[in-house]
mmCIF file of C-alpha atoms and ligand atoms in Angstrom:
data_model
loop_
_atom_site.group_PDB
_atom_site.id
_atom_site.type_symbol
_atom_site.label_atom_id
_atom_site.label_comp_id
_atom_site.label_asym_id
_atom_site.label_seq_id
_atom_site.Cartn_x
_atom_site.Cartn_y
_atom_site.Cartn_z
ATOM 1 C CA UNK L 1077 20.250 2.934 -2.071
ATOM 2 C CA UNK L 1078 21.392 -0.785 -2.266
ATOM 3 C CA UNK L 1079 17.431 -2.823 -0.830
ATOM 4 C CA UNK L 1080 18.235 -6.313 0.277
ATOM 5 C CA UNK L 1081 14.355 -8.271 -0.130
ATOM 6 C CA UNK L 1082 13.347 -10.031 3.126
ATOM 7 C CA UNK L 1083 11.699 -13.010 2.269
ATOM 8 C CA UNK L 1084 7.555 -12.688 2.696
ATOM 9 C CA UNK L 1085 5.899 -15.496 3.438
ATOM 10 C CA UNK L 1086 2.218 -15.468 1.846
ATOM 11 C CA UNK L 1087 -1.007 -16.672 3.372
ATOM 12 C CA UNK L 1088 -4.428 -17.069 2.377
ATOM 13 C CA UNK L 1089 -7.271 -15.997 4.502
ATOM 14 C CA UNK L 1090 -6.361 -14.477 7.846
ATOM 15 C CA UNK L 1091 -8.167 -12.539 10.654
ATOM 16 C CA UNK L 1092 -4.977 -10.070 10.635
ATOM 17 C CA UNK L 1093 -1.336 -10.136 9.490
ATOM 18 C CA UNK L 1094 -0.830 -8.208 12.544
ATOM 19 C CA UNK L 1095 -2.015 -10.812 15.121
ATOM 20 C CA UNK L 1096 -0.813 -13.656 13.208
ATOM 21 C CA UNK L 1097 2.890 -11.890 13.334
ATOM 22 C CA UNK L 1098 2.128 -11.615 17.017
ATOM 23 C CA UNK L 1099 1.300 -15.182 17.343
ATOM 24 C CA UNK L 1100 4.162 -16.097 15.897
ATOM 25 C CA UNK L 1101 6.819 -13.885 17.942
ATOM 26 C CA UNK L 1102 4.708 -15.929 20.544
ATOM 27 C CA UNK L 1103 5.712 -18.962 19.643
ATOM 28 C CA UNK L 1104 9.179 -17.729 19.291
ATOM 29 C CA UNK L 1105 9.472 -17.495 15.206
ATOM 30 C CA UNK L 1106 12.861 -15.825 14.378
ATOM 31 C CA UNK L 1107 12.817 -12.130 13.502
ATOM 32 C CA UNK L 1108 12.782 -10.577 10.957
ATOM 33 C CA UNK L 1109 9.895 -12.307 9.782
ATOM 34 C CA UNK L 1110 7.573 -11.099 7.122
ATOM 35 C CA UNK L 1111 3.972 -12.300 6.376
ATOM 36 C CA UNK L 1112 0.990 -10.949 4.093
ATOM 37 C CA UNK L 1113 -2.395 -11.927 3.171
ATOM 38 C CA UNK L 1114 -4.638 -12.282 0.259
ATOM 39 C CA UNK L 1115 -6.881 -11.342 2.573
ATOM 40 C CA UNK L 1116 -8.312 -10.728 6.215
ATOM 41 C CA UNK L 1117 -11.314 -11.544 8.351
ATOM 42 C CA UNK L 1118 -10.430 -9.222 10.847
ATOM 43 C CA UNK L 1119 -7.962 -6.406 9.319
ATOM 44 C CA UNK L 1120 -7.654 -3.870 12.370
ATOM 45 C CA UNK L 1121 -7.007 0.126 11.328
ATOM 46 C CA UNK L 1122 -5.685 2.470 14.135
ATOM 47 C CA UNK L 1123 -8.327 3.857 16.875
ATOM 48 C CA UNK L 1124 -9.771 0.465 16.695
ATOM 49 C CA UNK L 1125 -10.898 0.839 13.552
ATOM 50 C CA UNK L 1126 -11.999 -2.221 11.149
ATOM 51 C CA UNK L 1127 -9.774 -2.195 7.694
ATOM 52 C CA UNK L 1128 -11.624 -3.817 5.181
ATOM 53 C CA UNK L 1129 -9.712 -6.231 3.626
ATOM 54 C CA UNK L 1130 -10.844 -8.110 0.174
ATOM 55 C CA UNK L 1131 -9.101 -9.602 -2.235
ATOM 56 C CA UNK L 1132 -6.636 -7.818 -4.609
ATOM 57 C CA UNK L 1133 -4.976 -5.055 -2.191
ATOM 58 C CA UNK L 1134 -2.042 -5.320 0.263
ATOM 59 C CA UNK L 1135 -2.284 -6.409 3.673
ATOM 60 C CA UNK L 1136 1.569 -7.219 5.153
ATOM 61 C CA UNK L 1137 3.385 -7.042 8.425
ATOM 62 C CA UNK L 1138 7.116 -7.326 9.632
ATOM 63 C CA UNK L 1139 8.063 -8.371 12.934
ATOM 64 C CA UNK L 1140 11.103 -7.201 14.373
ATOM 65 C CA UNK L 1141 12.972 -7.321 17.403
ATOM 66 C CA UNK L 1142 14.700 -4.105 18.957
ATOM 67 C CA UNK L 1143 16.862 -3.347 21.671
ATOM 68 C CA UNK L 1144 15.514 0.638 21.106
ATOM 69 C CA UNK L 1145 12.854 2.271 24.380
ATOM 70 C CA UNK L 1146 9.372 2.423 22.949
ATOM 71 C CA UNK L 1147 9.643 6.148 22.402
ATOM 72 C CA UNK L 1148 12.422 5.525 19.737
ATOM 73 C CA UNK L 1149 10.162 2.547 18.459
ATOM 74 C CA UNK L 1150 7.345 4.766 17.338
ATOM 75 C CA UNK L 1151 9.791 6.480 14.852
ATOM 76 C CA UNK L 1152 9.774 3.356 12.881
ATOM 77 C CA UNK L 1153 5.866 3.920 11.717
ATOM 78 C CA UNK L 1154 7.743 7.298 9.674
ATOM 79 C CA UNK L 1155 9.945 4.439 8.311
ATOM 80 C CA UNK L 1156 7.859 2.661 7.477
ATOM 81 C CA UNK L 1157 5.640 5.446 5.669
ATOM 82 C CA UNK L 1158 8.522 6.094 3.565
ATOM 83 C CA UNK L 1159 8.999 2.670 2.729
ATOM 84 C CA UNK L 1160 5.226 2.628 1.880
ATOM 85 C CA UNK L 1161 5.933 5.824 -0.289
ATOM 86 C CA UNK L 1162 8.437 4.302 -2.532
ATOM 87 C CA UNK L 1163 6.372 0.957 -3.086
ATOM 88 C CA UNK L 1164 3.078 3.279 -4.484
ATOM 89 C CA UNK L 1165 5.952 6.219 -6.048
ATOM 90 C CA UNK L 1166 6.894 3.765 -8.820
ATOM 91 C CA UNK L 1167 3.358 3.136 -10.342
ATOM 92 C CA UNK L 1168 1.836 6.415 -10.591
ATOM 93 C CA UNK L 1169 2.739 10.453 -11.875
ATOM 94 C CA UNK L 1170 5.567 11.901 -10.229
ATOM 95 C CA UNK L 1171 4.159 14.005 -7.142
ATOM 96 C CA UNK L 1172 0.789 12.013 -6.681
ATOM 97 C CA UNK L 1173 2.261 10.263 -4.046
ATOM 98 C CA UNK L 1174 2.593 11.710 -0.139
ATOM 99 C CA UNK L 1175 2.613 11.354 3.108
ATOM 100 C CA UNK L 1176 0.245 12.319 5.477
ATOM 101 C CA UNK L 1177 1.095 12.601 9.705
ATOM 102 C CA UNK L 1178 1.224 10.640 11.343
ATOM 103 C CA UNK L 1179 1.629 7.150 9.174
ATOM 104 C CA UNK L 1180 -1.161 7.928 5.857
ATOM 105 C CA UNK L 1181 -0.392 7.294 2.176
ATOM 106 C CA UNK L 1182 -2.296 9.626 -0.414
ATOM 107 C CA UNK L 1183 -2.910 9.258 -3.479
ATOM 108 C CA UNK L 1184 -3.936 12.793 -5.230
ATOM 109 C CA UNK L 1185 -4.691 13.331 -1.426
ATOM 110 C CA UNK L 1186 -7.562 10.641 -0.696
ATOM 111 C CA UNK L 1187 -6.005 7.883 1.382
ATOM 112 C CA UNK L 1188 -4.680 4.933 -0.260
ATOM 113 C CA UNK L 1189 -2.707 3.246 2.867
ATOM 114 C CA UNK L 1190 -2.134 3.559 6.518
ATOM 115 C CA UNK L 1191 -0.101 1.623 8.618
ATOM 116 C CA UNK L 1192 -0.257 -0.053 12.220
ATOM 117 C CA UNK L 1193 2.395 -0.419 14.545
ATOM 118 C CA UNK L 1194 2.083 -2.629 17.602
ATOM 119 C CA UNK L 1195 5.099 -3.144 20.211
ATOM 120 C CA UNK L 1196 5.095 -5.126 23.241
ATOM 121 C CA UNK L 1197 7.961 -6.682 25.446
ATOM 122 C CA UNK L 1198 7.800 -10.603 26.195
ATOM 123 C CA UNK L 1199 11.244 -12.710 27.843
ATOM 124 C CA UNK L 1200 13.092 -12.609 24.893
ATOM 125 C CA UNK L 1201 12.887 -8.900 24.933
ATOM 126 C CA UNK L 1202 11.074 -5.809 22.968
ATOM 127 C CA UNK L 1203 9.214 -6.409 19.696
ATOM 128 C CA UNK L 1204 7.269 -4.553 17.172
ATOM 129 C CA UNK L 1205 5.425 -5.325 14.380
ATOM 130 C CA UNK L 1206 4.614 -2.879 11.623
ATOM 131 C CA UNK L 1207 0.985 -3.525 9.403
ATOM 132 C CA UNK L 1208 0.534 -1.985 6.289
ATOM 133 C CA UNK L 1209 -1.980 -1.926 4.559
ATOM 134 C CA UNK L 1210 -2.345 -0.484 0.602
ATOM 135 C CA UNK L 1211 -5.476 -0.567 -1.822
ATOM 136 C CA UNK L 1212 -3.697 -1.443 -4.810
ATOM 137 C CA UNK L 1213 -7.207 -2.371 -6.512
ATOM 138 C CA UNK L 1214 -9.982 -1.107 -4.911
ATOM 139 C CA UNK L 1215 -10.716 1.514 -2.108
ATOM 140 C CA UNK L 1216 -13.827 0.919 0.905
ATOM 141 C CA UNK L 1217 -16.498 3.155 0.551
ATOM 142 C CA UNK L 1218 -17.659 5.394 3.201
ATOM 143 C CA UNK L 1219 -14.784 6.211 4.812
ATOM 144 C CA UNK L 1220 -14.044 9.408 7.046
ATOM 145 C CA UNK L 1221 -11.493 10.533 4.467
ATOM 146 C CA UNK L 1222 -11.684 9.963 0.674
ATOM 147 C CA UNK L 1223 -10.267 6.710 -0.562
ATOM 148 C CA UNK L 1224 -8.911 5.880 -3.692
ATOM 149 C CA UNK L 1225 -6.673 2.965 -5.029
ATOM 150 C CA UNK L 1226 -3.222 2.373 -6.896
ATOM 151 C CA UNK L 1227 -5.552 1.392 -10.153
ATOM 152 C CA UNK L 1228 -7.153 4.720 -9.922
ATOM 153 C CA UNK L 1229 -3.958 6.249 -10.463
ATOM 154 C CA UNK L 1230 -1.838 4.169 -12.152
ATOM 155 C CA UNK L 1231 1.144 6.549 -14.859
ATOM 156 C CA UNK L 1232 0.375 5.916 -18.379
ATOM 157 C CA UNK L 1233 1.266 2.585 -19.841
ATOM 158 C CA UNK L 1234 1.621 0.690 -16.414
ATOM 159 C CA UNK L 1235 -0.441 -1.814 -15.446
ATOM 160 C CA UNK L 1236 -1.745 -3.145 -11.777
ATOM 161 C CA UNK L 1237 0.816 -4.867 -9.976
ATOM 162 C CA UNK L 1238 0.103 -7.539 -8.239
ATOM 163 C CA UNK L 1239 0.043 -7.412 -4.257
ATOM 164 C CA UNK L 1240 2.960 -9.505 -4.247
ATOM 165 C CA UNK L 1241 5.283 -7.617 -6.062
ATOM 166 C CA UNK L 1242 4.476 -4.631 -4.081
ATOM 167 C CA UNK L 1243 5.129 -6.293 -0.806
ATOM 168 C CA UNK L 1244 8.372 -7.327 -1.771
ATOM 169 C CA UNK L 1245 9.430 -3.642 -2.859
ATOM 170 C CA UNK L 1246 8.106 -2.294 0.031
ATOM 171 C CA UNK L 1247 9.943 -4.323 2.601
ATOM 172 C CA UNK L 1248 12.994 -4.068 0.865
ATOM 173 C CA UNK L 1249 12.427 -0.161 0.832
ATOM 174 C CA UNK L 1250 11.626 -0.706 5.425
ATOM 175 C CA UNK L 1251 14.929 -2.371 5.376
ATOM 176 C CA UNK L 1252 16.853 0.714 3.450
ATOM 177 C CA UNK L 1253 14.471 3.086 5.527
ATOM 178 C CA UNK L 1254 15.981 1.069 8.636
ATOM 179 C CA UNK L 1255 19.346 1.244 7.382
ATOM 180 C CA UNK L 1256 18.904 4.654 7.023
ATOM 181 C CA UNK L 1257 17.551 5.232 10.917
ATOM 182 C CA UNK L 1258 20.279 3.339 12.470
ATOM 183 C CA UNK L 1259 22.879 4.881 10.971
ATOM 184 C CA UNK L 1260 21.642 8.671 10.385
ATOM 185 C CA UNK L 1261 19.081 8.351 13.200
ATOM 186 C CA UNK L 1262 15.972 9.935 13.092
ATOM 187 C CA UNK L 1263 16.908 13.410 11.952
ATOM 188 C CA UNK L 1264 17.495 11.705 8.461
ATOM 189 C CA UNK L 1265 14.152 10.468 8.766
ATOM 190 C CA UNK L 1266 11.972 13.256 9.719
ATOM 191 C CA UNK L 1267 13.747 15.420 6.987
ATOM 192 C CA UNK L 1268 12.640 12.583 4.455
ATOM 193 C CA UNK L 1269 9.457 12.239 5.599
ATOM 194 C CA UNK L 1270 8.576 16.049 5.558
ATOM 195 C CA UNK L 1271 9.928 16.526 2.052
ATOM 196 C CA UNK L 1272 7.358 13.870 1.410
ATOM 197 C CA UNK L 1273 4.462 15.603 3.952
ATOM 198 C CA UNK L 1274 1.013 16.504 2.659
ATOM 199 C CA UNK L 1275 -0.313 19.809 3.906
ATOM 200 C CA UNK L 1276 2.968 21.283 5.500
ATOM 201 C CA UNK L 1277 2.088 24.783 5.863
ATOM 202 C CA UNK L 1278 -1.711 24.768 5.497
ATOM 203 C CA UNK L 1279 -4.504 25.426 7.934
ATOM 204 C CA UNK L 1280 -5.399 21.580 9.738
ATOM 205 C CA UNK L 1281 -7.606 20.300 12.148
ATOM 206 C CA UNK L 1282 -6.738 17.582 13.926
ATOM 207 C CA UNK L 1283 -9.092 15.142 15.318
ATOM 208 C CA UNK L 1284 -9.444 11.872 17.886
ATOM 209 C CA UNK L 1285 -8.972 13.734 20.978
ATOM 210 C CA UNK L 1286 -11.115 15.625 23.477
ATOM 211 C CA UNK L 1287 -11.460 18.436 21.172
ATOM 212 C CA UNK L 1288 -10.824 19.350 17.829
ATOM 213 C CA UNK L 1289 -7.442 21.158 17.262
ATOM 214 C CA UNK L 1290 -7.284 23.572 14.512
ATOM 215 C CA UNK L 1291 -3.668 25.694 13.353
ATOM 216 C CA UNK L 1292 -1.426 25.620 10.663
ATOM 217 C CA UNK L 1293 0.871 22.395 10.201
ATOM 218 C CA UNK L 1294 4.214 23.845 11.243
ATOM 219 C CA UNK L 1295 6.832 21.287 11.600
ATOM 220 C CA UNK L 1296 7.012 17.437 12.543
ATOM 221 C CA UNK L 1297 9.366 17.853 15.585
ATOM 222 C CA UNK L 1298 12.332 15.766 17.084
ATOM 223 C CA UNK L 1299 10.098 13.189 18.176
ATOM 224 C CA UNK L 1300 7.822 12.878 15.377
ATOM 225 C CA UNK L 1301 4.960 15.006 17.240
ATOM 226 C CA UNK L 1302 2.939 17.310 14.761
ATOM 227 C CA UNK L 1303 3.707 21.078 15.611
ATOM 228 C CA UNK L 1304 0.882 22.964 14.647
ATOM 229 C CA UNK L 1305 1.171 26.518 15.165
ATOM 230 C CA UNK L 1306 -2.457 27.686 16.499
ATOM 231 C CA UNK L 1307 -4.855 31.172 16.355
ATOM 232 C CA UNK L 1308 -3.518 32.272 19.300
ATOM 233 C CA UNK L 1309 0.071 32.282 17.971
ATOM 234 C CA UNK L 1310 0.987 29.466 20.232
ATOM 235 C CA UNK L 1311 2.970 26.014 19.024
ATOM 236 C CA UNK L 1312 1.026 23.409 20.414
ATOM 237 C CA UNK L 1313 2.754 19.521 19.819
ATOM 238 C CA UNK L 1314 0.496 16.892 18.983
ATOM 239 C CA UNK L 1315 1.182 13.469 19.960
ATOM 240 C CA UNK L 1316 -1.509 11.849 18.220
ATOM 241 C CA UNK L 1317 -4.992 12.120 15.913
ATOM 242 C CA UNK L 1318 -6.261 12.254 12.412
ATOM 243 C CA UNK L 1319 -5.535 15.422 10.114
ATOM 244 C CA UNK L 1320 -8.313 16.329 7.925
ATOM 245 C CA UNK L 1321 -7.583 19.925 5.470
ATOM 246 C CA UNK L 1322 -10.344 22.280 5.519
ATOM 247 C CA UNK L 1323 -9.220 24.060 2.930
ATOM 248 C CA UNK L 1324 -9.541 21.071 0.016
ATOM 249 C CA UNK L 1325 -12.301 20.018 -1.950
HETATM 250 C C1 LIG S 2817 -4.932 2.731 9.488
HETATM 251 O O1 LIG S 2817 -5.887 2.802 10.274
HETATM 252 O O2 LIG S 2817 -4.750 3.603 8.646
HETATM 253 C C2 LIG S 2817 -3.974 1.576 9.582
HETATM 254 C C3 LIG S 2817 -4.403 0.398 8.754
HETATM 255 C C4 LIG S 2817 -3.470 -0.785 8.855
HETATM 256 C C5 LIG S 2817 -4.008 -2.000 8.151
HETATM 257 C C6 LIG S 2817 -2.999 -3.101 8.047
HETATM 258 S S1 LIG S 2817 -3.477 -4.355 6.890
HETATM 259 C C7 LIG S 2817 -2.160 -5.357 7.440
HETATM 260 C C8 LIG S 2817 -2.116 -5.240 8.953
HETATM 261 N N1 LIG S 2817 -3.055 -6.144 9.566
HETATM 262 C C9 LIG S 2817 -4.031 -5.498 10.196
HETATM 263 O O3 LIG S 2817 -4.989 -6.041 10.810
HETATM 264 N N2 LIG S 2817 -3.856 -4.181 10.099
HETATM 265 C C10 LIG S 2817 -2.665 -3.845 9.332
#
């Protein structure tokens, strides 16, 4: 897969890449743009969630512009997953690296990423910018799902990278991803992503919504909605939540 490298502008201290993308589509910066952080005052997780952000991991977001309905757009968080997949994939064991729905990395299955996706429309037409952010040194404490960092895990013989050279292979990895969408569409995607999935096939619970959900973790269907096949025998399609396994340690 030929990866051009988008050009990543790097910042100090920052509330959030996010909202300083947003700022600048604001102000009408040209698109693609890229930005990271050494770090942020106010990283943002999904739900609302803080992210904490020191020093030594990743914390980067691309802004884009699309012509694509919003549904379409939220396709582009498995894009970017896989993107985030083959940034980690290259510094650690083969197969300690996957994907968890809807938009986790794990590392030996404890989370060592997750990305945020934000889309809006303004005059110059529909934009979206896509956060990501990887512990490549260190992983928070007290989180609702174990944590662990690239430097927990790194293959034999390799040593940290630095949060730079990370960013850079990961965008250029979004931009083959991208490639990838546009011309195969999302079919191509969803087949690469599940080849990639954590838990496929094993008993989930899914959490974040009224109830908990519990089933088996069928399928990730045309839309990128988790099918998870429930007690009752009926196929129930999540749109949204946080998968936790039961069945690990
Ligand atoms: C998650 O909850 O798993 C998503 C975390 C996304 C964090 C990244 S860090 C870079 C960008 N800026 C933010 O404020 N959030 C995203």
């Amino acid at each position: 897969m030929t990866q051009s490298a988008p050009r990543i502008e790097r910042l100090a201290e920052i509330d959030s890449t996010n909202e300083e993308a947003k700022r600048r589509l604001g102000a009408g910066a040209e698109t693609p743009f890229w930005i990271s952080a050494t770090a942020q005052t106010a990283g943002r997780g999904r739900r609302g969630r803080p992210w904490q952000s020191s020093g030594g991991n990743l914390f980067l977001s691309g802004a884009y512009r699309f012509s694509s309905d919003p549904g379409e757009l939220a396709q582009l968080s498995f894009v970017t997953a896989l993107a985030a997949y083959d940034a980690f994939a290259a510094h650690v064991l083969p197969g300690a690296v996957s994907l968890k729905w809807p938009n986790d990395l794990l590392l030996d299955g404890a989370k060592a990423g997750g990305i945020l996706l934000e889309s809006g429309t303004d005059a110059v037409g529909r934009w979206l910018v896509v956060g990501i952010g990887l512990n490549i040194a260190d992983a928070p404490d007290n989180t609702p799902y174990p944590a662990l960092a690239l430097a927990d895990r790194l293959a034999p013989g390799l040593n940290r990278p630095h949060p730079d050279d990370v960013a850079r292979d990961l965008a250029a990895a979004f931009e083959s991803w991208l490639g990838v969408w546009r011309r195969e569409g999302f079919t191509a995607i969803r087949k690469a992503w599940l080849s990639r999935a954590s838990g496929l096939g094993e008993p989930i619970v899914v959490k974040g919504g009224a109830e908990d959900l519990y089933g088996v973790f069928e399928d990730l269907d045309a839309g990128g909605a988790l099918c998870l096949r429930q007690p009752d025998g009926a196929l129930m399609r999540v749109a949204a939540g946080d998968v936790f396994f039961p069945g690990r340690k």
